[in-house]
Amino acid sequence: MFQAVVDPVAGSLALSALVACIPLAAFFVMLVGVKAKAHVSALVALVVALVVAIFAFGMPANLAALSGLQGACYGAFPIVFIIIMAVWFYEVTVVSGRSEDLKSLFDIVGGGDIRIQAVLVAFCFGGLLEALAGFGAPIAITATMILALGVKPAKAALAVLIANTAPVAYGAAGTPITTAGNMVAGGDASVALESAQHVAAIVGYQAPLFALFVPLLVVLILDGKKALRDCWMHALVIGASFAITQWWCSNHFAYELTDVVASLVSLGISVIFLHFVKPKNVNDARERFGMEPIAEGKGAKLAPVRAWMALVPYIIVVVVFAICKLGIPALLASTDIKIPFPGLAGNVLNAAGKDPGTTYNLNLLSNPGTMLLIAGLITTIVYSIFNEKGKYRITPGMSGKQLGQTFWAMRFSSLTIVMVLGLAYVMNFSGMTISIGQFLAHTGSLFALLSPVLGWVGTAVTGSDTSANALFSSLQYEAAQSNASLAHVSPDLFLAANTMGGVIGKMISPQSLAIAAVTTGEHESSLFKKVIPWSVGMLAVLCVLVFAESSVLSFILP
């Protein structure tokens, strides 16, 4: 039997917390200083965590190894499974050719105004991609589309990096938030779900504020003050419709579908608004972008049936999630298999003398990955039947082949997540996370101001909000619970703060910068210099917002 303690190193909490930071420091040094691959950095950090757990925190070697193994299992299923299913779902639309029709739909909706088209692509379509794929896919795809509109590479890169902030918290079917809930639930599936839903609801009072203004920022970046004068109403309508839907869906529907629903609603409302209120000086803007003016009555065309079929996959995924999350959630949850982790369950206690979560929940039917798999299979069937004389044909065999290719393409990203979750579990079960959390709790109410910075740093370095939540969720939770100045506030606020800090850190992560640079031909260092002021500015706003929500605005939180 091993029980974690908060001050195992010379009986000093400060020294114990400092030693507990060594695995995280190893990860960041390997990734940023040595410039090692993410999965290599995560493996090194995991090994360092095992050494610290055994020799500094007194955890038996076999229990430390089993802790890492349980974390790796959770990282593989359901986390990696969800992400791979999300990426595969999008790839089905690409293989079928329907994604090109969706691009044309954005062109039609934009009315020929390159600025509005770019916002719809980077923000709305990027939101859909983040919801279903993430991991840089939205940046790469939307940057390519915006370049095709005639936007200069530097502006295209900056626009997509900033546009990618708003949907990240609910990306990959809400995986970052699901991870945060699981990291503090002690292995109890119902507690994990309840916590994740509460965190998602709180994020719904933070993310929409940024979603409201991001389209305005994108317009400003693309074409300066002239664009704001011409298009501010359209950008505000796009942002406001996304923000309101994001708040509603995260608080009253299924948080896993927040970005999908918000993106579709924003696109739909934009279609209606643009029908009645046309952007000003469209041809003047096209001239500045070096594009031919649009003659009156001319523009892109798309048959209604093709426009409908381009939207079908996203309608299917909404329906599947609605049935599973709102119609039969108890039935699906009843099939979960709870497995006391062999050799670990009953042999590890946290500092409070409780089980830290040594039960592994095998939720084969109730996890979002299975729902995405079902939606992808239905989409494949629909597209194989309604193929318009074979032009858009996709067969189950093609879909299955794409699934295998997705697994292979995501192998290193998947390995990174598995290793990071193993690292997080070793730190949690050995008591390292509790030591750091207890030390940070001594910052009093100031912790609320600093809380988002952890998520910002975590995602800026790892490139993944999911990884940042795996690393820091338990730490944030422990620090908040132990902080007497924050006793009146739910610790879930700080899980939300960590998630949102990661949202803003995503734009300066090496992964995001590299993808944007490769796609647009710009250099990473040049892009970093352009985007860092925006990221730091948004972080400052978030820190103040979280501090206010922990004090004078605490009454607004769900």
Short mmCIF file of N, CA and C in Angstrom, two decimals, residues 243-400:
data_model
loop_
_atom_site.label_atom_id
_atom_site.label_comp_id
_atom_site.label_asym_id
_atom_site.label_seq_id
_atom_site.Cartn_x
_atom_site.Cartn_y
_atom_site.Cartn_z
N ALA A 243 -21.05 32.94 -31.17
CA ALA A 243 -20.88 33.06 -29.72
C ALA A 243 -22.13 32.65 -28.95
N ILE A 244 -23.28 33.13 -29.40
CA ILE A 244 -24.54 32.81 -28.71
C ILE A 244 -24.83 31.31 -28.78
N THR A 245 -24.62 30.74 -29.97
CA THR A 245 -24.84 29.29 -30.12
C THR A 245 -23.85 28.49 -29.30
N GLN A 246 -22.61 28.96 -29.25
CA GLN A 246 -21.59 28.29 -28.45
C GLN A 246 -22.00 28.27 -26.97
N TRP A 247 -22.50 29.40 -26.49
CA TRP A 247 -22.96 29.47 -25.09
C TRP A 247 -24.14 28.52 -24.88
N TRP A 248 -25.12 28.57 -25.77
CA TRP A 248 -26.33 27.75 -25.59
C TRP A 248 -26.01 26.27 -25.65
N CYS A 249 -25.22 25.88 -26.66
CA CYS A 249 -24.95 24.45 -26.86
C CYS A 249 -24.12 23.89 -25.70
N SER A 250 -23.16 24.65 -25.21
CA SER A 250 -22.31 24.16 -24.13
C SER A 250 -23.06 24.07 -22.80
N ASN A 251 -24.10 24.86 -22.65
CA ASN A 251 -24.84 24.88 -21.39
C ASN A 251 -26.15 24.10 -21.44
N HIS A 252 -26.71 23.92 -22.63
CA HIS A 252 -28.05 23.33 -22.70
C HIS A 252 -28.19 22.18 -23.69
N PHE A 253 -27.11 21.84 -24.39
CA PHE A 253 -27.22 20.75 -25.37
C PHE A 253 -26.10 19.76 -25.07
N ALA A 254 -25.34 19.36 -26.05
CA ALA A 254 -24.22 18.42 -25.87
C ALA A 254 -22.92 19.18 -26.14
N TYR A 255 -22.07 19.31 -25.12
CA TYR A 255 -20.86 20.13 -25.31
C TYR A 255 -19.95 19.58 -26.40
N GLU A 256 -20.01 18.25 -26.65
CA GLU A 256 -19.19 17.68 -27.70
C GLU A 256 -19.54 18.22 -29.08
N LEU A 257 -20.76 18.72 -29.22
CA LEU A 257 -21.23 19.22 -30.52
C LEU A 257 -21.20 20.74 -30.61
N THR A 258 -20.65 21.40 -29.61
CA THR A 258 -20.72 22.86 -29.54
C THR A 258 -20.18 23.52 -30.80
N ASP A 259 -18.99 23.14 -31.25
CA ASP A 259 -18.39 23.79 -32.42
C ASP A 259 -19.13 23.46 -33.71
N VAL A 260 -19.61 22.22 -33.82
CA VAL A 260 -20.35 21.83 -35.03
C VAL A 260 -21.61 22.67 -35.17
N VAL A 261 -22.38 22.73 -34.10
CA VAL A 261 -23.65 23.47 -34.14
C VAL A 261 -23.39 24.96 -34.32
N ALA A 262 -22.43 25.50 -33.58
CA ALA A 262 -22.14 26.93 -33.66
C ALA A 262 -21.68 27.32 -35.07
N SER A 263 -20.86 26.49 -35.68
CA SER A 263 -20.37 26.79 -37.03
C SER A 263 -21.51 26.76 -38.05
N LEU A 264 -22.37 25.75 -37.96
CA LEU A 264 -23.48 25.65 -38.91
C LEU A 264 -24.49 26.77 -38.72
N VAL A 265 -24.80 27.09 -37.47
CA VAL A 265 -25.75 28.18 -37.20
C VAL A 265 -25.19 29.51 -37.69
N SER A 266 -23.90 29.74 -37.40
CA SER A 266 -23.28 30.98 -37.84
C SER A 266 -23.30 31.10 -39.36
N LEU A 267 -23.02 30.00 -40.04
CA LEU A 267 -23.07 30.01 -41.50
C LEU A 267 -24.48 30.28 -41.99
N GLY A 268 -25.48 29.62 -41.38
CA GLY A 268 -26.87 29.81 -41.80
C GLY A 268 -27.35 31.23 -41.61
N ILE A 269 -27.05 31.81 -40.46
CA ILE A 269 -27.47 33.19 -40.19
C ILE A 269 -26.74 34.16 -41.12
N SER A 270 -25.49 33.86 -41.43
CA SER A 270 -24.74 34.71 -42.35
C SER A 270 -25.37 34.70 -43.74
N VAL A 271 -25.84 33.54 -44.17
CA VAL A 271 -26.52 33.45 -45.48
C VAL A 271 -27.72 34.38 -45.51
N ILE A 272 -28.51 34.32 -44.45
CA ILE A 272 -29.72 35.15 -44.40
C ILE A 272 -29.36 36.64 -44.34
N PHE A 273 -28.40 36.98 -43.50
CA PHE A 273 -28.03 38.39 -43.35
C PHE A 273 -27.44 38.95 -44.64
N LEU A 274 -26.57 38.16 -45.29
CA LEU A 274 -25.94 38.63 -46.52
C LEU A 274 -26.94 38.76 -47.67
N HIS A 275 -28.04 38.03 -47.56
CA HIS A 275 -29.08 38.15 -48.59
C HIS A 275 -29.73 39.53 -48.55
N PHE A 276 -29.84 40.10 -47.37
CA PHE A 276 -30.50 41.40 -47.21
C PHE A 276 -29.52 42.57 -47.09
N VAL A 277 -28.34 42.32 -46.55
CA VAL A 277 -27.36 43.40 -46.35
C VAL A 277 -26.06 43.01 -47.05
N LYS A 278 -25.79 43.65 -48.17
CA LYS A 278 -24.60 43.33 -48.95
C LYS A 278 -23.39 44.09 -48.40
N PRO A 279 -22.21 43.47 -48.46
CA PRO A 279 -20.99 44.19 -48.05
C PRO A 279 -20.74 45.38 -48.97
N LYS A 280 -20.11 46.39 -48.45
CA LYS A 280 -19.82 47.60 -49.23
C LYS A 280 -18.46 47.48 -49.93
N ASN A 281 -18.38 48.15 -51.08
CA ASN A 281 -17.10 48.29 -51.79
C ASN A 281 -16.42 46.94 -52.07
N VAL A 282 -17.22 45.99 -52.53
CA VAL A 282 -16.70 44.65 -52.79
C VAL A 282 -15.62 44.67 -53.86
N ASN A 283 -15.88 45.35 -54.98
CA ASN A 283 -14.91 45.36 -56.08
C ASN A 283 -13.66 46.17 -55.74
N ASP A 284 -13.82 47.22 -54.93
CA ASP A 284 -12.64 47.97 -54.48
C ASP A 284 -11.72 47.06 -53.68
N ALA A 285 -12.33 46.26 -52.83
CA ALA A 285 -11.54 45.32 -52.02
C ALA A 285 -10.87 44.28 -52.91
N ARG A 286 -11.61 43.77 -53.89
CA ARG A 286 -11.04 42.78 -54.80
C ARG A 286 -9.85 43.36 -55.57
N GLU A 287 -9.95 44.62 -55.91
CA GLU A 287 -8.84 45.28 -56.61
C GLU A 287 -7.59 45.35 -55.71
N ARG A 288 -7.80 45.66 -54.43
CA ARG A 288 -6.67 45.70 -53.50
C ARG A 288 -6.03 44.33 -53.33
N PHE A 289 -6.84 43.28 -53.48
CA PHE A 289 -6.31 41.92 -53.37
C PHE A 289 -5.78 41.39 -54.71
N GLY A 290 -5.86 42.24 -55.76
CA GLY A 290 -5.35 41.83 -57.06
C GLY A 290 -6.28 40.89 -57.80
N MET A 291 -7.57 40.93 -57.50
CA MET A 291 -8.56 40.05 -58.13
C MET A 291 -9.43 40.83 -59.10
N GLU A 292 -9.99 40.13 -60.07
CA GLU A 292 -10.88 40.74 -61.05
C GLU A 292 -12.18 41.16 -60.38
N PRO A 293 -12.74 42.30 -60.77
CA PRO A 293 -14.04 42.70 -60.21
C PRO A 293 -15.15 41.76 -60.66
N ILE A 294 -16.22 41.72 -59.90
CA ILE A 294 -17.36 40.87 -60.24
C ILE A 294 -18.40 41.70 -60.96
N ALA A 295 -18.76 41.25 -62.18
CA ALA A 295 -19.79 41.94 -62.92
C ALA A 295 -21.14 41.71 -62.26
N GLU A 296 -22.02 42.68 -62.38
CA GLU A 296 -23.32 42.57 -61.73
C GLU A 296 -24.08 41.36 -62.28
N GLY A 297 -24.64 40.57 -61.36
CA GLY A 297 -25.39 39.38 -61.75
C GLY A 297 -24.55 38.15 -61.93
N LYS A 298 -23.22 38.31 -61.80
CA LYS A 298 -22.33 37.17 -61.94
C LYS A 298 -21.87 36.68 -60.57
N GLY A 299 -21.33 35.50 -60.52
CA GLY A 299 -20.83 34.95 -59.26
C GLY A 299 -20.81 33.44 -59.30
N ALA A 300 -20.33 32.85 -58.25
CA ALA A 300 -20.25 31.39 -58.18
C ALA A 300 -21.64 30.77 -58.13
N LYS A 301 -21.75 29.58 -58.70
CA LYS A 301 -23.02 28.86 -58.73
C LYS A 301 -22.82 27.46 -58.12
N LEU A 302 -23.85 26.97 -57.47
CA LEU A 302 -23.81 25.63 -56.90
C LEU A 302 -25.24 25.10 -56.84
N ALA A 303 -25.47 23.95 -57.47
CA ALA A 303 -26.81 23.38 -57.48
C ALA A 303 -27.28 23.12 -56.05
N PRO A 304 -28.57 23.37 -55.76
CA PRO A 304 -29.08 23.17 -54.40
C PRO A 304 -28.81 21.78 -53.84
N VAL A 305 -28.92 20.75 -54.70
CA VAL A 305 -28.72 19.38 -54.22
C VAL A 305 -27.27 19.18 -53.78
N ARG A 306 -26.33 19.81 -54.50
CA ARG A 306 -24.92 19.69 -54.12
C ARG A 306 -24.63 20.45 -52.83
N ALA A 307 -25.26 21.60 -52.68
CA ALA A 307 -25.08 22.37 -51.44
C ALA A 307 -25.62 21.56 -50.25
N TRP A 308 -26.79 20.94 -50.45
CA TRP A 308 -27.39 20.13 -49.40
C TRP A 308 -26.51 18.94 -49.04
N MET A 309 -26.00 18.25 -50.05
CA MET A 309 -25.19 17.07 -49.80
C MET A 309 -23.86 17.43 -49.13
N ALA A 310 -23.36 18.64 -49.37
CA ALA A 310 -22.13 19.07 -48.71
C ALA A 310 -22.34 19.23 -47.21
N LEU A 311 -23.58 19.56 -46.82
CA LEU A 311 -23.89 19.77 -45.40
C LEU A 311 -24.38 18.51 -44.70
N VAL A 312 -24.72 17.49 -45.48
CA VAL A 312 -25.29 16.26 -44.92
C VAL A 312 -24.44 15.63 -43.81
N PRO A 313 -23.10 15.50 -43.96
CA PRO A 313 -22.32 14.85 -42.90
C PRO A 313 -22.46 15.53 -41.55
N TYR A 314 -22.52 16.85 -41.57
CA TYR A 314 -22.58 17.60 -40.31
C TYR A 314 -23.98 17.54 -39.70
N ILE A 315 -24.98 17.42 -40.55
CA ILE A 315 -26.34 17.21 -40.05
C ILE A 315 -26.44 15.83 -39.41
N ILE A 316 -25.83 14.85 -40.06
CA ILE A 316 -25.84 13.47 -39.53
C ILE A 316 -25.16 13.41 -38.17
N VAL A 317 -24.01 14.06 -38.03
CA VAL A 317 -23.28 13.98 -36.76
C VAL A 317 -24.06 14.68 -35.65
N VAL A 318 -24.77 15.74 -35.97
CA VAL A 318 -25.60 16.42 -34.97
C VAL A 318 -26.73 15.50 -34.51
N VAL A 319 -27.38 14.83 -35.47
CA VAL A 319 -28.49 13.94 -35.13
C VAL A 319 -28.00 12.75 -34.29
N VAL A 320 -26.89 12.15 -34.68
CA VAL A 320 -26.35 11.00 -33.94
C VAL A 320 -26.01 11.39 -32.51
N PHE A 321 -25.33 12.52 -32.34
CA PHE A 321 -24.98 12.96 -31.00
C PHE A 321 -26.21 13.33 -30.18
N ALA A 322 -27.19 13.93 -30.84
CA ALA A 322 -28.41 14.32 -30.12
C ALA A 322 -29.13 13.08 -29.58
N ILE A 323 -29.21 12.04 -30.39
CA ILE A 323 -29.86 10.81 -29.95
C ILE A 323 -29.09 10.17 -28.81
N CYS A 324 -27.76 10.09 -28.98
CA CYS A 324 -26.94 9.41 -27.97
C CYS A 324 -26.80 10.20 -26.68
N LYS A 325 -26.71 11.53 -26.79
CA LYS A 325 -26.46 12.34 -25.60
C LYS A 325 -27.75 12.79 -24.91
N LEU A 326 -28.82 12.96 -25.68
CA LEU A 326 -30.06 13.46 -25.10
C LEU A 326 -31.15 12.40 -25.04
N GLY A 327 -31.07 11.41 -25.93
CA GLY A 327 -32.13 10.40 -25.98
C GLY A 327 -31.86 9.15 -25.16
N ILE A 328 -30.66 8.58 -25.34
CA ILE A 328 -30.38 7.29 -24.68
C ILE A 328 -29.04 7.28 -23.92
N PRO A 329 -28.68 8.36 -23.25
CA PRO A 329 -27.37 8.36 -22.57
C PRO A 329 -27.26 7.31 -21.47
N ALA A 330 -28.36 7.12 -20.70
CA ALA A 330 -28.32 6.14 -19.59
C ALA A 330 -28.16 4.72 -20.14
N LEU A 331 -28.83 4.43 -21.25
CA LEU A 331 -28.73 3.10 -21.85
C LEU A 331 -27.30 2.83 -22.31
N LEU A 332 -26.68 3.81 -22.95
CA LEU A 332 -25.31 3.63 -23.43
C LEU A 332 -24.34 3.52 -22.26
N ALA A 333 -24.53 4.35 -21.24
CA ALA A 333 -23.64 4.33 -20.07
C ALA A 333 -23.74 3.00 -19.32
N SER A 334 -24.90 2.35 -19.40
CA SER A 334 -25.08 1.09 -18.68
C SER A 334 -24.20 -0.03 -19.24
N THR A 335 -23.65 0.18 -20.45
CA THR A 335 -22.79 -0.83 -21.06
C THR A 335 -21.31 -0.62 -20.70
N ASP A 336 -21.00 0.46 -19.98
CA ASP A 336 -19.61 0.73 -19.60
C ASP A 336 -19.08 -0.41 -18.73
N ILE A 337 -17.84 -0.74 -18.95
CA ILE A 337 -17.18 -1.80 -18.16
C ILE A 337 -16.13 -1.16 -17.26
N LYS A 338 -16.34 -1.24 -15.96
CA LYS A 338 -15.41 -0.65 -15.00
C LYS A 338 -14.43 -1.72 -14.54
N ILE A 339 -13.14 -1.47 -14.79
CA ILE A 339 -12.09 -2.45 -14.52
C ILE A 339 -11.13 -1.90 -13.46
N PRO A 340 -11.14 -2.47 -12.24
CA PRO A 340 -10.11 -2.09 -11.26
C PRO A 340 -8.74 -2.46 -11.85
N PHE A 341 -7.88 -1.46 -12.01
CA PHE A 341 -6.63 -1.70 -12.74
C PHE A 341 -5.77 -2.72 -12.02
N PRO A 342 -5.42 -3.83 -12.69
CA PRO A 342 -4.67 -4.92 -12.04
C PRO A 342 -3.38 -4.44 -11.38
N GLY A 343 -3.19 -4.82 -10.13
CA GLY A 343 -1.97 -4.49 -9.40
C GLY A 343 -1.94 -3.10 -8.83
N LEU A 344 -2.88 -2.24 -9.27
CA LEU A 344 -2.88 -0.84 -8.83
C LEU A 344 -4.05 -0.54 -7.90
N ALA A 345 -5.24 -1.02 -8.29
CA ALA A 345 -6.44 -0.77 -7.50
C ALA A 345 -6.28 -1.36 -6.09
N GLY A 346 -6.58 -0.55 -5.11
CA GLY A 346 -6.48 -0.99 -3.73
C GLY A 346 -5.10 -0.87 -3.12
N ASN A 347 -4.13 -0.48 -3.94
CA ASN A 347 -2.75 -0.37 -3.45
C ASN A 347 -2.20 1.06 -3.46
N VAL A 348 -3.02 2.01 -3.92
CA VAL A 348 -2.57 3.41 -3.98
C VAL A 348 -3.65 4.31 -3.40
N LEU A 349 -3.23 5.23 -2.54
CA LEU A 349 -4.13 6.23 -1.96
C LEU A 349 -3.52 7.61 -2.18
N ASN A 350 -4.39 8.63 -2.31
CA ASN A 350 -3.86 9.98 -2.41
C ASN A 350 -3.59 10.54 -1.02
N ALA A 351 -3.20 11.80 -0.94
CA ALA A 351 -2.82 12.39 0.35
C ALA A 351 -3.99 12.45 1.32
N ALA A 352 -5.22 12.41 0.79
CA ALA A 352 -6.41 12.45 1.64
C ALA A 352 -6.84 11.06 2.07
N GLY A 353 -6.10 10.03 1.65
CA GLY A 353 -6.42 8.66 2.02
C GLY A 353 -7.50 8.03 1.16
N LYS A 354 -7.74 8.60 -0.03
CA LYS A 354 -8.77 8.08 -0.92
C LYS A 354 -8.14 7.51 -2.18
N ASP A 355 -8.91 6.66 -2.88
CA ASP A 355 -8.46 6.10 -4.14
C ASP A 355 -8.33 7.25 -5.16
N PRO A 356 -7.16 7.43 -5.79
CA PRO A 356 -6.97 8.54 -6.73
C PRO A 356 -7.59 8.31 -8.10
N GLY A 357 -8.19 7.13 -8.32
CA GLY A 357 -8.80 6.84 -9.61
C GLY A 357 -8.17 5.67 -10.31
N THR A 358 -8.09 4.55 -9.59
CA THR A 358 -7.41 3.36 -10.13
C THR A 358 -8.36 2.42 -10.87
N THR A 359 -9.57 2.89 -11.16
CA THR A 359 -10.52 2.09 -11.94
C THR A 359 -10.55 2.61 -13.37
N TYR A 360 -10.32 1.73 -14.31
CA TYR A 360 -10.32 2.10 -15.72
C TYR A 360 -11.71 1.85 -16.30
N ASN A 361 -12.29 2.88 -16.92
CA ASN A 361 -13.64 2.78 -17.46
C ASN A 361 -13.59 2.54 -18.96
N LEU A 362 -14.01 1.35 -19.38
CA LEU A 362 -14.03 1.00 -20.80
C LEU A 362 -15.42 1.32 -21.35
N ASN A 363 -15.58 2.52 -21.85
CA ASN A 363 -16.89 2.98 -22.33
C ASN A 363 -17.01 2.82 -23.84
N LEU A 364 -17.22 1.60 -24.26
CA LEU A 364 -17.22 1.28 -25.68
C LEU A 364 -18.31 1.98 -26.47
N LEU A 365 -19.49 2.11 -25.89
CA LEU A 365 -20.62 2.68 -26.62
C LEU A 365 -20.92 4.13 -26.26
N SER A 366 -20.58 4.55 -25.05
CA SER A 366 -21.00 5.88 -24.60
C SER A 366 -19.96 6.97 -24.87
N ASN A 367 -18.84 6.64 -25.52
CA ASN A 367 -17.85 7.69 -25.78
C ASN A 367 -18.07 8.32 -27.15
N PRO A 368 -17.67 9.58 -27.33
CA PRO A 368 -17.91 10.30 -28.58
C PRO A 368 -17.26 9.67 -29.80
N GLY A 369 -16.18 8.92 -29.60
CA GLY A 369 -15.52 8.28 -30.74
C GLY A 369 -16.43 7.29 -31.44
N THR A 370 -17.17 6.51 -30.65
CA THR A 370 -18.12 5.55 -31.23
C THR A 370 -19.22 6.27 -31.99
N MET A 371 -19.66 7.39 -31.44
CA MET A 371 -20.71 8.18 -32.11
C MET A 371 -20.21 8.73 -33.43
N LEU A 372 -18.96 9.18 -33.46
CA LEU A 372 -18.37 9.67 -34.71
C LEU A 372 -18.20 8.54 -35.71
N LEU A 373 -17.86 7.35 -35.22
CA LEU A 373 -17.73 6.18 -36.09
C LEU A 373 -19.08 5.87 -36.75
N ILE A 374 -20.15 5.90 -35.95
CA ILE A 374 -21.49 5.64 -36.49
C ILE A 374 -21.87 6.70 -37.51
N ALA A 375 -21.60 7.96 -37.18
CA ALA A 375 -21.93 9.06 -38.10
C ALA A 375 -21.14 8.92 -39.40
N GLY A 376 -19.88 8.51 -39.29
CA GLY A 376 -19.06 8.32 -40.49
C GLY A 376 -19.55 7.19 -41.36
N LEU A 377 -20.01 6.10 -40.75
CA LEU A 377 -20.55 4.97 -41.51
C LEU A 377 -21.85 5.35 -42.21
N ILE A 378 -22.71 6.09 -41.50
CA ILE A 378 -23.96 6.55 -42.13
C ILE A 378 -23.67 7.47 -43.30
N THR A 379 -22.71 8.40 -43.10
CA THR A 379 -22.31 9.31 -44.17
C THR A 379 -21.80 8.54 -45.38
N THR A 380 -21.00 7.53 -45.14
CA THR A 380 -20.47 6.70 -46.22
C THR A 380 -21.60 6.04 -47.00
N ILE A 381 -22.58 5.51 -46.28
CA ILE A 381 -23.72 4.85 -46.94
C ILE A 381 -24.52 5.84 -47.77
N VAL A 382 -24.79 7.02 -47.17
CA VAL A 382 -25.56 8.05 -47.89
C VAL A 382 -24.83 8.48 -49.15
N TYR A 383 -23.53 8.71 -49.02
CA TYR A 383 -22.75 9.16 -50.18
C TYR A 383 -22.59 8.06 -51.23
N SER A 384 -22.59 6.80 -50.80
CA SER A 384 -22.46 5.71 -51.77
C SER A 384 -23.75 5.50 -52.55
N ILE A 385 -24.88 5.87 -51.95
CA ILE A 385 -26.18 5.72 -52.62
C ILE A 385 -26.47 6.91 -53.52
N PHE A 386 -26.31 8.12 -52.97
CA PHE A 386 -26.61 9.34 -53.72
C PHE A 386 -25.29 9.90 -54.27
N ASN A 387 -24.87 9.38 -55.42
CA ASN A 387 -23.54 9.73 -55.92
C ASN A 387 -23.57 10.53 -57.21
N GLU A 388 -24.74 10.96 -57.67
CA GLU A 388 -24.84 11.79 -58.87
C GLU A 388 -24.04 11.20 -60.04
N LYS A 389 -24.50 10.02 -60.47
CA LYS A 389 -23.91 9.31 -61.61
C LYS A 389 -22.42 8.99 -61.39
N GLY A 390 -22.10 8.68 -60.16
CA GLY A 390 -20.74 8.25 -59.85
C GLY A 390 -19.73 9.35 -59.64
N LYS A 391 -20.13 10.61 -59.80
CA LYS A 391 -19.17 11.71 -59.70
C LYS A 391 -18.61 11.86 -58.30
N TYR A 392 -19.45 11.60 -57.29
CA TYR A 392 -19.03 11.77 -55.91
C TYR A 392 -19.03 10.44 -55.16
N ARG A 393 -18.80 9.38 -55.88
CA ARG A 393 -18.96 8.05 -55.29
C ARG A 393 -17.89 7.76 -54.23
N ILE A 394 -18.32 7.19 -53.12
CA ILE A 394 -17.42 6.65 -52.11
C ILE A 394 -18.01 5.34 -51.64
N THR A 395 -17.20 4.31 -51.58
CA THR A 395 -17.66 2.99 -51.17
C THR A 395 -17.22 2.69 -49.75
N PRO A 396 -17.86 1.71 -49.09
CA PRO A 396 -17.41 1.31 -47.76
C PRO A 396 -15.94 0.91 -47.75
N GLY A 397 -15.49 0.29 -48.85
CA GLY A 397 -14.09 -0.10 -48.94
C GLY A 397 -13.16 1.11 -48.93
N MET A 398 -13.54 2.16 -49.66
CA MET A 398 -12.74 3.39 -49.68
C MET A 398 -12.72 4.04 -48.30
N SER A 399 -13.87 4.00 -47.64
CA SER A 399 -13.97 4.58 -46.30
C SER A 399 -13.10 3.82 -45.31
N GLY A 400 -13.13 2.47 -45.42
CA GLY A 400 -12.30 1.65 -44.55
C GLY A 400 -10.81 1.89 -44.79
#
